[in-house]
Short mmCIF file of C-alpha atoms in Angstrom, two decimals:
data_model
loop_
_atom_site.label_atom_id
_atom_site.label_comp_id
_atom_site.label_asym_id
_atom_site.label_seq_id
_atom_site.Cartn_x
_atom_site.Cartn_y
_atom_site.Cartn_z
CA MET A 5 93.78 -51.94 52.78
CA ALA A 6 96.80 -50.73 55.12
CA GLN A 7 97.60 -54.70 56.25
CA THR A 8 96.88 -56.39 53.76
CA ALA A 9 100.45 -58.18 52.02
CA VAL A 10 101.34 -56.71 48.30
CA LYS A 11 102.57 -60.82 47.59
CA GLY A 12 104.12 -59.89 43.97
CA GLN A 13 104.92 -56.46 42.20
CA TYR A 14 101.22 -56.31 42.59
CA LEU A 15 98.38 -55.09 44.20
CA LEU A 16 94.78 -54.67 42.23
CA LEU A 17 92.70 -52.71 43.57
CA VAL A 18 88.98 -53.92 42.77
CA PHE A 19 85.96 -51.40 43.51
CA TYR A 20 82.68 -52.89 43.34
CA ASP A 21 79.32 -53.66 44.28
CA PRO A 22 77.37 -56.65 43.76
CA ASP A 23 74.50 -54.73 43.12
CA CYS A 24 76.10 -52.71 39.22
CA PRO A 25 75.66 -54.68 36.41
CA SER A 26 79.02 -52.60 35.29
CA CYS A 27 80.89 -54.81 38.57
CA HIS A 28 79.36 -58.30 37.94
CA LYS A 29 80.02 -57.68 33.82
CA LEU A 30 83.94 -56.72 34.23
CA LEU A 31 84.17 -59.09 37.69
CA LYS A 32 83.50 -62.17 35.44
CA GLU A 33 85.95 -60.89 32.38
CA MET A 34 88.97 -60.79 35.19
CA ILE A 35 87.91 -64.34 36.39
CA ASN A 36 87.99 -65.42 33.41
CA ASP A 37 91.44 -63.73 31.71
CA ARG A 38 94.02 -65.88 31.54
CA THR A 39 96.69 -62.83 31.93
CA LEU A 40 95.30 -61.71 35.33
CA GLU A 41 95.17 -66.01 36.72
CA LYS A 42 98.32 -66.37 35.59
CA ALA A 43 99.62 -63.52 37.59
CA VAL A 44 98.24 -64.24 40.04
CA SER A 45 99.56 -68.23 40.45
CA GLY A 46 102.51 -66.61 39.17
CA GLY A 47 102.53 -64.10 42.54
CA LYS A 48 103.21 -61.33 40.41
CA LEU A 49 100.32 -60.26 42.10
CA SER A 50 97.83 -59.73 44.28
CA ILE A 51 94.26 -58.99 44.72
CA LEU A 52 91.31 -56.92 46.67
CA ALA A 53 88.21 -56.37 46.41
CA ILE A 54 86.94 -53.80 47.85
CA TYR A 55 83.33 -53.56 48.33
CA THR A 56 82.09 -49.75 48.73
CA GLU A 57 79.04 -49.11 49.27
CA GLY A 58 77.32 -49.84 53.22
CA ASP A 59 74.52 -53.13 52.48
CA GLU A 60 76.62 -55.97 54.37
CA ASP A 61 73.71 -58.35 53.82
CA VAL A 62 74.69 -58.01 49.88
CA TRP A 63 77.79 -57.89 50.46
CA LEU A 64 78.41 -60.99 52.14
CA ARG A 65 75.03 -62.73 49.81
CA ASN A 66 77.39 -62.08 46.89
CA LEU A 67 80.92 -63.12 48.34
CA SER A 68 81.26 -66.60 46.41
CA GLU A 69 81.36 -64.20 43.47
CA ILE A 70 84.92 -63.53 43.99
CA PRO A 71 88.09 -66.34 43.60
CA ASN A 72 89.55 -67.49 47.16
CA THR A 73 92.42 -66.95 45.16
CA TRP A 74 91.49 -63.27 45.87
CA ALA A 75 91.28 -60.88 48.73
CA VAL A 76 88.11 -59.82 49.77
CA GLY A 77 87.51 -56.75 52.33
CA ASN A 78 84.19 -54.44 52.96
CA ASP A 79 84.96 -51.20 53.89
CA ARG A 80 81.68 -49.86 55.62
CA MET A 81 82.26 -46.71 53.54
CA CYS A 82 85.31 -45.45 54.98
CA ILE A 83 86.34 -44.55 50.90
CA LYS A 84 83.86 -42.73 49.73
CA ASP A 85 83.17 -40.66 53.41
CA GLY A 86 86.92 -39.94 53.94
CA ALA A 87 86.85 -39.71 49.87
CA LEU A 88 90.22 -41.76 50.03
CA TYR A 89 90.57 -42.58 46.51
CA ASP A 90 88.87 -41.41 43.78
CA LEU A 91 85.81 -43.40 42.46
CA LYS A 92 83.68 -41.91 40.01
CA THR A 93 82.03 -45.45 38.72
CA MET A 94 81.44 -48.73 39.67
CA PRO A 95 83.62 -51.03 39.70
CA SER A 96 86.86 -48.51 39.34
CA LEU A 97 90.70 -50.62 39.78
CA TYR A 98 93.54 -49.12 40.79
CA LEU A 99 96.95 -51.01 40.17
CA LEU A 100 99.30 -50.64 43.43
CA ASP A 101 103.69 -52.09 43.32
CA SER A 102 104.96 -53.52 45.81
CA ASN A 103 105.34 -50.47 47.64
CA LYS A 104 101.44 -49.26 47.53
CA GLN A 105 102.32 -46.03 45.09
CA ILE A 106 99.86 -46.01 42.39
CA VAL A 107 100.64 -47.46 38.79
CA LEU A 108 97.11 -46.79 37.13
CA LYS A 109 94.99 -44.96 38.81
CA ASP A 110 90.39 -45.43 38.03
CA ALA A 111 91.94 -47.96 35.06
CA SER A 112 90.55 -49.96 32.64
CA PHE A 113 90.72 -53.73 33.39
CA ASP A 114 92.54 -53.25 29.23
CA GLN A 115 95.54 -50.85 30.99
CA VAL A 116 95.36 -52.79 33.68
CA ARG A 117 96.10 -56.48 32.31
CA ASN A 118 98.73 -54.01 29.39
CA GLN A 119 100.93 -53.41 32.55
CA LEU A 120 101.03 -56.25 33.49
CA ASN A 121 102.06 -58.07 29.81
CA HIS A 122 104.97 -55.17 29.90
CA LYS A 123 106.57 -56.13 33.37
#
């Protein structure tokens, strides 16, 4: 994550598990959201979807679900094991500014969308 470039004003971290029904629902909503699409295509937002579980095969089988305009990564349990982020539930969204300072922690998608609309 440290090497992920922030192209624009924000970086949205999407912590997810492909086996999680709530994750599928949120990812579908995000993929179809015009505000998010506009922020990404306009260079205001970069998105990094991070698989936080340990099954590499599950992650690889589901990569095609992530838009090619998003960066994607597998942390191989480092975040969970190291308690780097407070991941109470899946999915979990963190919005960072261009300096990678947290703007929104464990936010709802509505909160992220509102932040993008106000700046």
